[in-house]
CSV table of C-alpha atoms and ligand atoms in Angstrom, one decimal:
chain,number,residue,atom,x,y,z
D,1217,MET,CA,0.0,0.0,-0.1
D,1218,SER,CA,1.9,3.5,-0.8
D,1219,ARG,CA,1.8,5.9,1.8
D,1220,LYS,CA,-0.5,8.2,0.4
D,1221,ILE,CA,-3.4,5.7,0.2
D,1222,LYS,CA,-2.2,4.8,3.7
D,1223,ARG,CA,-2.7,8.6,4.8
D,1224,ARG,CA,-6.4,8.9,3.1
D,1225,ASP,CA,-7.5,5.5,5.1
D,1226,PHE,CA,-6.3,6.7,8.7
D,1227,MET,CA,-7.8,9.9,7.7
D,1228,ARG,CA,-11.4,8.4,7.4
D,1229,THR,CA,-13.5,9.3,10.2
D,1230,GLY,CA,-16.1,8.0,12.6
D,1231,THR,CA,-18.6,6.2,10.5
D,1232,VAL,CA,-15.9,3.8,9.0
D,1233,ALA,CA,-14.5,3.8,12.2
D,1234,GLY,CA,-17.7,3.1,14.0
D,1235,LEU,CA,-18.3,0.0,11.5
D,1236,THR,CA,-14.9,-1.3,11.8
D,1237,LEU,CA,-15.6,-1.5,15.7
D,1238,ALA,CA,-19.2,-3.0,15.2
D,1239,ALA,CA,-17.7,-5.6,12.9
D,1240,ALA,CA,-15.2,-6.5,15.6
D,1241,GLY,CA,-18.1,-6.8,18.5
D,1242,LYS,CA,-16.9,-3.7,20.1
D,1243,GLN,CA,-19.5,-1.4,21.5
D,1244,THR,CA,-19.7,1.8,19.8
D,1245,VAL,CA,-21.6,5.1,21.3
D,1246,GLY,CA,-22.8,6.7,18.2
D,1247,PHE,CA,-20.2,9.6,18.1
D,1248,PRO,CA,-17.6,9.5,15.5
D,1249,THR,CA,-13.9,7.8,16.4
D,1250,ILE,CA,-11.6,9.7,14.5
D,1251,MET,CA,-8.9,7.3,13.2
D,1252,THR,CA,-6.2,9.9,12.1
D,1253,GLN,CA,-2.5,10.3,12.0
D,1254,SER,CA,-2.6,13.6,10.7
D,1255,PRO,CA,-0.8,15.8,13.5
D,1256,ILE,CA,-4.1,17.9,14.2
D,1257,LYS,CA,-6.4,16.8,16.0
D,1258,PRO,CA,-9.9,18.1,14.9
D,1259,VAL,CA,-11.9,20.5,17.3
D,1260,VAL,CA,-15.1,22.7,17.3
D,1261,VAL,CA,-15.0,25.8,19.7
D,1262,ALA,CA,-17.8,28.1,20.9
D,1263,SER,CA,-19.9,29.7,23.1
D,1264,ALA,CA,-21.2,28.1,25.9
D,1265,ASN,CA,-24.3,28.2,24.2
D,1266,GLY,CA,-22.8,26.1,21.3
D,1267,ASN,CA,-23.3,23.0,24.2
D,1268,ARG,CA,-26.4,24.1,25.8
D,1269,PHE,CA,-29.8,24.3,23.4
D,1270,LYS,CA,-30.4,21.5,21.2
D,1271,ASN,CA,-33.8,22.7,19.9
D,1272,GLY,CA,-35.7,19.6,20.4
D,1273,GLY,CA,-33.3,17.6,19.1
D,1274,ASN,CA,-30.5,15.1,20.6
D,1275,VAL,CA,-27.3,17.3,19.7
D,1276,THR,CA,-26.0,20.2,20.3
D,1277,ALA,CA,-24.0,23.1,18.4
D,1278,VAL,CA,-20.6,21.8,18.9
D,1279,GLN,CA,-21.7,18.0,18.6
D,1280,LYS,CA,-23.3,18.5,15.4
D,1281,ALA,CA,-20.3,20.5,13.6
D,1282,PHE,CA,-18.0,18.5,14.9
D,1283,THR,CA,-20.0,15.2,13.7
D,1284,MET,CA,-20.7,16.3,9.8
D,1285,MET,CA,-16.6,18.2,9.9
D,1286,THR,CA,-15.3,14.6,10.8
D,1287,SER,CA,-17.3,12.6,8.5
D,1288,GLY,CA,-16.1,14.6,5.7
D,1289,SER,CA,-18.5,17.8,5.5
D,1290,ASN,CA,-17.0,21.1,4.4
D,1291,VAL,CA,-15.9,22.6,7.6
D,1292,LEU,CA,-18.2,25.6,7.2
D,1293,ASP,CA,-21.2,23.8,6.2
D,1294,ALA,CA,-20.9,21.7,9.4
D,1295,LEU,CA,-20.2,24.8,11.3
D,1296,ILE,CA,-23.3,26.5,10.4
D,1297,ALA,CA,-25.5,23.2,10.4
D,1298,GLY,CA,-24.4,23.7,14.1
D,1299,VAL,CA,-25.2,26.9,14.8
D,1300,ASN,CA,-28.7,26.3,12.9
D,1301,ILE,CA,-29.6,24.7,16.0
D,1302,VAL,CA,-28.8,27.5,18.3
D,1303,GLU,CA,-30.5,30.0,15.5
D,1304,LEU,CA,-33.7,28.1,15.8
D,1305,ASP,CA,-34.1,27.2,19.3
D,1306,PRO,CA,-36.3,29.9,20.7
D,1307,LEU,CA,-34.8,29.1,24.1
D,1308,ASP,CA,-31.5,31.2,23.2
D,1309,ASP,CA,-32.9,34.5,23.3
D,1310,SER,CA,-29.9,35.7,22.2
D,1311,VAL,CA,-29.4,34.4,18.7
D,1312,GLY,CA,-31.5,33.6,15.8
D,1313,TYR,CA,-35.6,33.4,15.9
D,1314,GLY,CA,-36.4,34.6,19.2
D,1315,GLY,CA,-33.5,36.8,20.2
D,1316,LEU,CA,-34.3,39.7,22.1
D,1317,PRO,CA,-35.2,42.6,19.8
D,1318,ASN,CA,-34.5,46.3,19.2
D,1319,ALA,CA,-35.7,49.0,21.2
D,1320,ASP,CA,-38.7,49.1,18.3
D,1321,GLY,CA,-39.7,45.7,19.2
D,1322,VAL,CA,-38.3,44.2,15.7
D,1323,VAL,CA,-35.7,41.3,15.8
D,1324,GLN,CA,-32.8,42.3,13.8
D,1325,LEU,CA,-30.0,39.5,13.1
D,1326,ASP,CA,-26.3,39.9,12.1
D,1327,SER,CA,-23.9,37.0,11.0
D,1328,SER,CA,-20.8,36.6,9.6
D,1329,VAL,CA,-18.8,33.4,7.7
D,1330,MET,CA,-15.2,33.3,6.9
D,1331,HIS,CA,-14.0,29.8,4.7
D,1332,GLY,CA,-9.9,29.2,5.5
D,1333,PRO,CA,-9.1,27.5,2.5
D,1334,LYS,CA,-11.6,29.2,0.2
D,1335,LYS,CA,-10.3,32.9,1.5
D,1336,ARG,CA,-13.8,33.8,1.6
D,1337,ALA,CA,-16.1,35.9,3.6
D,1338,GLY,CA,-20.0,36.8,4.1
D,1339,ALA,CA,-22.1,39.0,6.1
D,1340,VAL,CA,-25.6,40.2,6.9
D,1341,GLY,CA,-26.4,42.8,9.5
D,1342,ALA,CA,-29.7,43.9,11.0
D,1343,LEU,CA,-31.3,41.5,8.9
D,1344,GLU,CA,-35.1,41.2,9.5
D,1345,GLY,CA,-37.3,38.4,9.0
D,1346,VAL,CA,-34.9,35.1,8.2
D,1347,ARG,CA,-34.6,32.9,11.3
D,1348,THR,CA,-31.2,31.6,9.9
D,1349,PRO,CA,-28.8,34.6,9.2
D,1350,SER,CA,-25.8,32.7,9.1
D,1351,LEU,CA,-27.1,30.9,6.2
D,1352,VAL,CA,-27.6,34.2,4.3
D,1353,ALA,CA,-24.0,35.4,5.2
D,1354,GLN,CA,-22.9,32.1,3.7
D,1355,ALA,CA,-25.0,32.9,0.0
D,1356,VAL,CA,-23.7,36.3,0.4
D,1357,MET,CA,-20.1,34.6,0.4
D,1358,GLU,CA,-21.2,32.1,-2.0
D,1359,ASN,CA,-23.3,34.3,-4.5
D,1360,THR,CA,-21.6,37.7,-4.5
D,1361,ASP,CA,-18.8,39.5,-4.9
D,1362,HIS,CA,-19.5,41.1,-1.5
D,1363,HIS,CA,-18.8,40.5,2.1
D,1364,LEU,CA,-21.4,42.7,4.0
D,1365,ILE,CA,-25.0,43.3,3.1
D,1366,VAL,CA,-27.7,45.0,5.4
D,1367,GLY,CA,-31.2,46.1,6.2
D,1368,LYS,CA,-33.7,46.0,3.9
D,1369,GLY,CA,-31.1,44.8,1.0
D,1370,ALA,CA,-29.9,42.0,2.8
D,1371,GLN,CA,-33.9,40.8,3.2
D,1372,VAL,CA,-34.1,41.5,-0.4
D,1373,PHE,CA,-31.1,39.5,-1.2
D,1374,ALA,CA,-32.5,36.8,1.2
D,1375,ARG,CA,-35.6,36.4,-0.7
D,1376,ASN,CA,-34.4,36.2,-4.0
D,1377,MET,CA,-31.9,33.2,-2.9
D,1378,GLY,CA,-35.0,31.4,-1.8
D,1379,PHE,CA,-35.3,32.3,2.2
D,1380,LYS,CA,-38.6,32.1,4.0
D,1381,ILE,CA,-39.2,35.9,5.0
D,1382,GLU,CA,-41.3,36.0,8.1
D,1383,ASP,CA,-43.3,39.3,9.4
D,1384,ASP,CA,-42.2,38.7,13.2
D,1385,LEU,CA,-39.2,36.6,14.9
D,1386,ASN,CA,-40.4,37.6,18.4
D,1387,THR,CA,-41.4,34.8,20.4
D,1388,ASP,CA,-43.6,35.1,23.5
D,1389,ASN,CA,-40.2,35.1,25.3
D,1390,SER,CA,-38.8,37.6,23.5
D,1391,ARG,CA,-41.7,40.4,23.4
D,1392,LYS,CA,-42.3,39.7,27.3
D,1393,LYS,CA,-39.1,40.7,27.8
D,1394,TRP,CA,-39.0,43.4,25.4
D,1395,LEU,CA,-42.6,44.9,27.0
D,1396,GLU,CA,-41.0,44.7,30.5
D,1397,TRP,CA,-37.8,46.9,29.3
D,1398,LYS,CA,-40.1,49.3,27.5
D,1399,ARG,CA,-42.7,49.6,30.7
D,1400,ARG,CA,-39.5,50.3,32.9
D,1401,THR,CA,-38.0,53.0,30.1
D,1402,ASP,CA,-38.7,56.8,30.2
D,1403,PRO,CA,-41.5,56.9,27.7
D,1404,ASP,CA,-39.7,60.0,26.9
D,1405,HIS,CA,-36.6,58.6,26.0
D,1406,TYR,CA,-36.4,58.6,22.3
D,1407,LEU,CA,-36.6,62.5,22.4
D,1408,ASN,CA,-33.4,62.8,24.6
D,1409,PRO,CA,-30.6,60.1,23.2
D,1410,ALA,CA,-28.4,61.1,26.3
D,1411,LYS,CA,-31.3,60.4,28.6
D,1412,ARG,CA,-32.3,57.3,26.7
D,1413,ALA,CA,-29.2,55.7,26.8
D,1414,ALA,CA,-28.9,55.6,30.4
D,1415,ALA,CA,-32.2,55.1,31.3
D,1416,GLY,CA,-31.8,52.2,28.5
D,1417,HIS,CA,-28.4,50.7,30.2
D,1418,ARG,CA,-29.8,51.5,33.9
D,1419,VAL,CA,-33.2,49.5,33.4
D,1420,ALA,CA,-30.7,46.4,31.4
D,1421,LEU,CA,-28.7,46.5,35.0
D,1422,GLU,CA,-31.7,46.6,37.1
D,1423,MET,CA,-33.2,43.3,34.9
D,1424,LEU,CA,-29.8,41.8,35.2
D,1425,ALA,CA,-29.4,42.3,39.1
D,1426,GLN,CA,-33.4,40.9,39.3
D,1427,GLY,CA,-32.8,37.9,37.2
D,1428,ILE,CA,-34.8,38.8,34.4
D,1429,LEU,CA,-31.7,39.0,32.2
D,1430,ARG,CA,-28.6,37.1,32.2
D,1431,GLU,CA,-25.4,38.7,30.9
D,1432,GLU,CA,-25.1,36.9,27.9
D,1433,ASN,CA,-28.6,38.0,26.9
D,1434,LEU,CA,-27.8,41.4,26.7
D,1435,HIS,CA,-24.8,40.9,24.2
D,1436,GLY,CA,-25.5,37.1,23.5
D,1437,THR,CA,-24.4,35.6,20.5
D,1438,ILE,CA,-23.1,32.2,19.4
D,1439,ASN,CA,-19.7,32.0,17.6
D,1440,CYS,CA,-18.1,28.8,16.5
D,1441,ASP,CA,-15.0,27.8,14.9
D,1442,GLY,CA,-13.6,24.6,13.6
D,1443,ILE,CA,-10.8,23.0,12.0
D,1444,ASN,CA,-10.5,19.5,10.6
D,1445,ALA,CA,-7.7,16.7,10.0
D,1446,LYS,CA,-6.5,18.4,6.8
D,1447,GLY,CA,-6.4,22.1,8.9
D,1448,GLU,CA,-9.2,23.4,7.4
D,1449,ILE,CA,-10.3,26.2,9.1
D,1450,CYS,CA,-13.6,27.9,9.1
D,1451,GLY,CA,-15.9,29.9,11.3
D,1452,VAL,CA,-19.3,31.3,11.8
D,1453,THR,CA,-20.9,34.1,14.0
D,1454,THR,CA,-24.4,34.5,14.3
D,1455,THR,CA,-26.3,36.9,16.7
D,1456,SER,CA,-29.6,38.9,17.7
D,1457,GLY,CA,-27.3,41.4,19.1
D,1458,LEU,CA,-27.4,43.9,21.8
D,1459,ALA,CA,-30.9,43.6,23.2
D,1460,TRP,CA,-33.1,46.9,22.9
D,1461,LYS,CA,-30.8,48.5,20.7
D,1462,ILE,CA,-31.4,51.6,18.5
D,1463,PRO,CA,-32.6,50.0,14.9
D,1464,GLY,CA,-29.9,49.5,12.3
D,1465,ARG,CA,-27.2,49.0,15.2
D,1466,LEU,CA,-24.7,46.7,14.0
D,1467,GLY,CA,-22.3,45.0,16.4
D,1468,ASP,CA,-19.1,43.2,15.9
D,1469,SER,CA,-20.6,40.0,14.6
D,1470,PRO,CA,-21.0,40.9,11.0
D,1471,ILE,CA,-17.8,42.7,11.1
D,1472,LEU,CA,-14.8,40.7,9.8
D,1473,GLY,CA,-12.0,41.2,12.0
D,1474,ALA,CA,-14.2,41.9,15.2
D,1475,GLY,CA,-16.8,39.4,15.7
D,1476,LEU,CA,-14.6,36.9,13.7
D,1477,TYR,CA,-11.8,36.3,11.9
D,1478,VAL,CA,-10.0,33.4,10.2
D,1479,ASP,CA,-6.6,33.0,8.2
D,1480,GLY,CA,-6.8,29.7,7.2
D,1481,ALA,CA,-3.1,29.0,7.5
D,1482,ILE,CA,-3.0,30.5,11.2
D,1483,GLY,CA,-6.4,30.3,13.1
D,1484,ALA,CA,-9.9,31.6,13.7
D,1485,ALA,CA,-10.9,33.7,16.5
D,1486,GLY,CA,-14.6,35.0,17.2
D,1487,SER,CA,-16.4,36.8,20.0
D,1488,THR,CA,-19.2,37.1,22.0
D,1489,GLY,CA,-20.2,39.9,24.5
D,1490,ARG,CA,-20.2,43.9,24.3
D,1491,GLY,CA,-19.7,44.3,20.4
D,1492,GLU,CA,-18.3,48.1,20.4
D,1493,ALA,CA,-15.4,47.2,22.9
D,1494,ASN,CA,-14.4,44.3,20.2
D,1495,LEU,CA,-15.2,46.8,17.1
D,1496,TYR,CA,-13.1,49.6,19.0
D,1497,ASN,CA,-10.0,47.2,19.3
D,1498,LEU,CA,-10.5,44.6,16.1
D,1499,CYS,CA,-9.9,42.1,18.3
D,1500,SER,CA,-10.6,39.1,16.1
D,1501,PHE,CA,-7.9,40.1,13.6
D,1502,VAL,CA,-5.8,41.3,16.4
D,1503,ILE,CA,-5.5,37.6,18.1
D,1504,VAL,CA,-5.1,36.0,14.6
D,1505,GLU,CA,-2.3,38.4,13.7
D,1506,GLU,CA,-1.1,37.3,17.6
D,1507,MET,CA,-1.1,33.9,16.7
D,1508,ARG,CA,1.4,34.4,13.2
D,1509,ARG,CA,3.9,35.9,15.0
D,1510,GLY,CA,3.4,32.6,17.3
D,1511,ALA,CA,1.3,33.2,20.3
D,1512,HIS,CA,-0.6,30.5,21.6
D,1513,PRO,CA,-4.5,31.0,21.7
D,1514,LYS,CA,-4.8,32.0,25.3
D,1515,ASP,CA,-1.7,34.2,25.4
D,1516,ALA,CA,-3.7,35.9,21.8
D,1517,GLY,CA,-6.8,36.2,24.0
D,1518,MET,CA,-5.2,37.5,27.0
D,1519,GLU,CA,-3.4,40.1,24.7
D,1520,VAL,CA,-6.4,41.5,23.2
D,1521,LEU,CA,-8.6,41.3,26.5
D,1522,ASN,CA,-5.7,43.9,27.9
D,1523,ARG,CA,-6.0,45.8,25.2
D,1524,ILE,CA,-10.0,46.1,25.4
D,1525,LYS,CA,-9.0,47.0,29.2
D,1526,SER,CA,-6.8,49.8,28.8
D,1527,ASN,CA,-8.9,51.3,25.9
D,1528,THR,CA,-11.9,51.7,28.1
D,1529,ILE,CA,-11.8,55.0,29.9
D,1530,GLU,CA,-14.7,56.6,29.9
D,1531,LYS,CA,-16.5,56.5,33.0
D,1532,ARG,CA,-20.3,55.2,31.8
D,1533,LEU,CA,-18.0,52.0,31.3
D,1534,LEU,CA,-16.3,51.3,34.5
D,1535,ASN,CA,-16.9,49.9,37.6
D,1536,SER,CA,-16.4,51.1,41.0
D,1537,ARG,CA,-13.1,49.2,40.6
D,1538,GLY,CA,-12.0,51.4,37.4
D,1539,LEU,CA,-12.4,48.3,35.0
D,1540,PRO,CA,-14.3,47.4,32.5
D,1541,ASN,CA,-18.2,46.9,33.8
D,1542,PHE,CA,-19.6,44.6,30.6
D,1543,GLY,CA,-18.4,41.1,29.6
D,1544,ILE,CA,-16.7,40.0,26.2
D,1545,SER,CA,-14.9,36.4,25.5
D,1546,PHE,CA,-13.7,35.0,22.6
D,1547,TYR,CA,-13.5,31.6,21.1
D,1548,ILE,CA,-10.0,30.6,19.4
D,1549,ILE,CA,-8.1,27.6,17.6
D,1550,ASN,CA,-5.1,27.7,15.8
D,1551,ALA,CA,-3.8,25.4,12.8
D,1552,LYS,CA,-2.4,23.1,15.4
D,1553,GLY,CA,-5.8,22.5,16.8
D,1554,GLU,CA,-4.9,24.2,19.8
D,1555,TYR,CA,-7.7,25.9,21.3
D,1556,ALA,CA,-8.9,28.6,24.1
D,1557,GLY,CA,-11.4,30.1,25.5
D,1558,VAL,CA,-10.8,34.0,27.4
D,1559,THR,CA,-12.9,36.0,28.8
D,1560,MET,CA,-12.8,39.5,30.7
D,1561,TYR,CA,-14.2,38.0,34.2
D,1562,GLU,CA,-14.1,35.0,35.6
D,1563,GLY,CA,-17.1,32.3,35.7
D,1564,GLY,CA,-17.5,32.3,32.0
D,1565,SER,CA,-17.3,29.4,29.9
D,1566,PHE,CA,-17.1,28.0,26.6
D,1567,ALA,CA,-18.4,24.8,24.1
D,1568,MET,CA,-16.1,22.4,22.5
D,1569,CYS,CA,-16.2,19.1,20.8
D,1570,ASN,CA,-13.2,16.5,19.8
D,1571,GLU,CA,-12.8,13.0,19.7
D,1572,ASN,CA,-14.2,12.9,23.1
D,1573,GLY,CA,-17.1,14.5,22.8
D,1574,PRO,CA,-19.0,17.8,23.5
D,1575,GLN,CA,-17.8,19.8,26.9
D,1576,THR,CA,-18.2,22.8,28.5
D,1577,LEU,CA,-15.2,24.0,29.9
D,1578,LYS,CA,-13.6,27.2,32.2
D,1579,SER,CA,-12.7,30.0,30.0
D,1580,GLU,CA,-9.4,31.9,31.1
D,1581,PRO,CA,-10.3,35.2,32.9
D,1582,LEU,CA,-8.2,38.1,32.5
D,1583,LEU,CA,-10.1,40.1,35.9
D,1584,GLN,CA,-11.5,38.6,39.0
D,1585,GLY,CA,-14.9,39.6,40.2
D,1586,LYS,CA,-17.9,40.8,38.1
D,1587,PRO,CA,-18.0,43.4,35.7
D,1588,SER,CA,-20.8,45.1,38.2
D,1589,ASP,CA,-18.4,45.3,41.2
X,340,LIG,N1,-21.5,40.9,20.6
X,340,LIG,C1,-22.6,40.8,19.9
X,340,LIG,C2,-23.4,42.4,19.7
X,340,LIG,O1,-22.7,43.1,20.7
X,340,LIG,O2,-23.6,42.5,18.7
């Protein structure tokens, strides 16, 4: 057997491996066993919701993505199929269908995708009426010369691509929370932008303190990145963005270099949390550049968290300790299949799936305590 054939055989994945084990009378657990001599161990990492929601099915986003990826699917197709589970699950009110709406009660969704081997990207911003913005971002990548389409134009594009357009992506849950926010906010707030921002922030913090919201609701998002045994790296980020944002506000998620960045030769990084902090520092791009210079994913992540901390000087964004009063997290893999989840404050977690199955792991924090301390 030639060396080439041997290598291809070793790179076969679960289905074949499972059949072989089954034929040998060994028990398989229905999860792909990876038979690979590639030095790269396939892995998928994601924000923690990537291993929490199943949309009534049996698998989480990272499980789905890993299984598809190691069964031969295109890495990006696999990652998107994973995040589709979260986009479609009404229980995650930070992403897709049932995501918390903007200040006018309208769900506007952002997403970006990057394909390392193809060196292509696509994104949509402030898209209304489509439950799976990640698929529309992929359609931008596949069918246009552009990287970003927003607003009404994004919806027209989606309709033209055959996506179903719905009048309203709110669920009872997202509408109820929006109504509560509206009820608590100064009814005249739109007349005074300065007051409005302050009132909106105060009410959001109140709702956090009262347990109506979690921090991840406010800036919730899913980012999912993967590498297969061939070293092909892709990523996707999708979100309903900041809860109760000014209509049309885009965060970091649809912006290449911020919510997501992939360099097929180096690695991938993506983010959840306060998009403005990420946009100002273009952190995903910086992380990938740090890794290009040889930094480990964790150290690259710590570098951008430190940068965000140094660049956060406005009083309204600082807590009583003079530290950022918001959360932000990054999910990172490099071309060797090493990975990390890093976060501004302790207590965060991230999802990971490899040949041992899906896990939720502790993210490495930059700071102790809570954003509100
Ligand atoms: N990171 C999501 C957003 O700020 O929109």
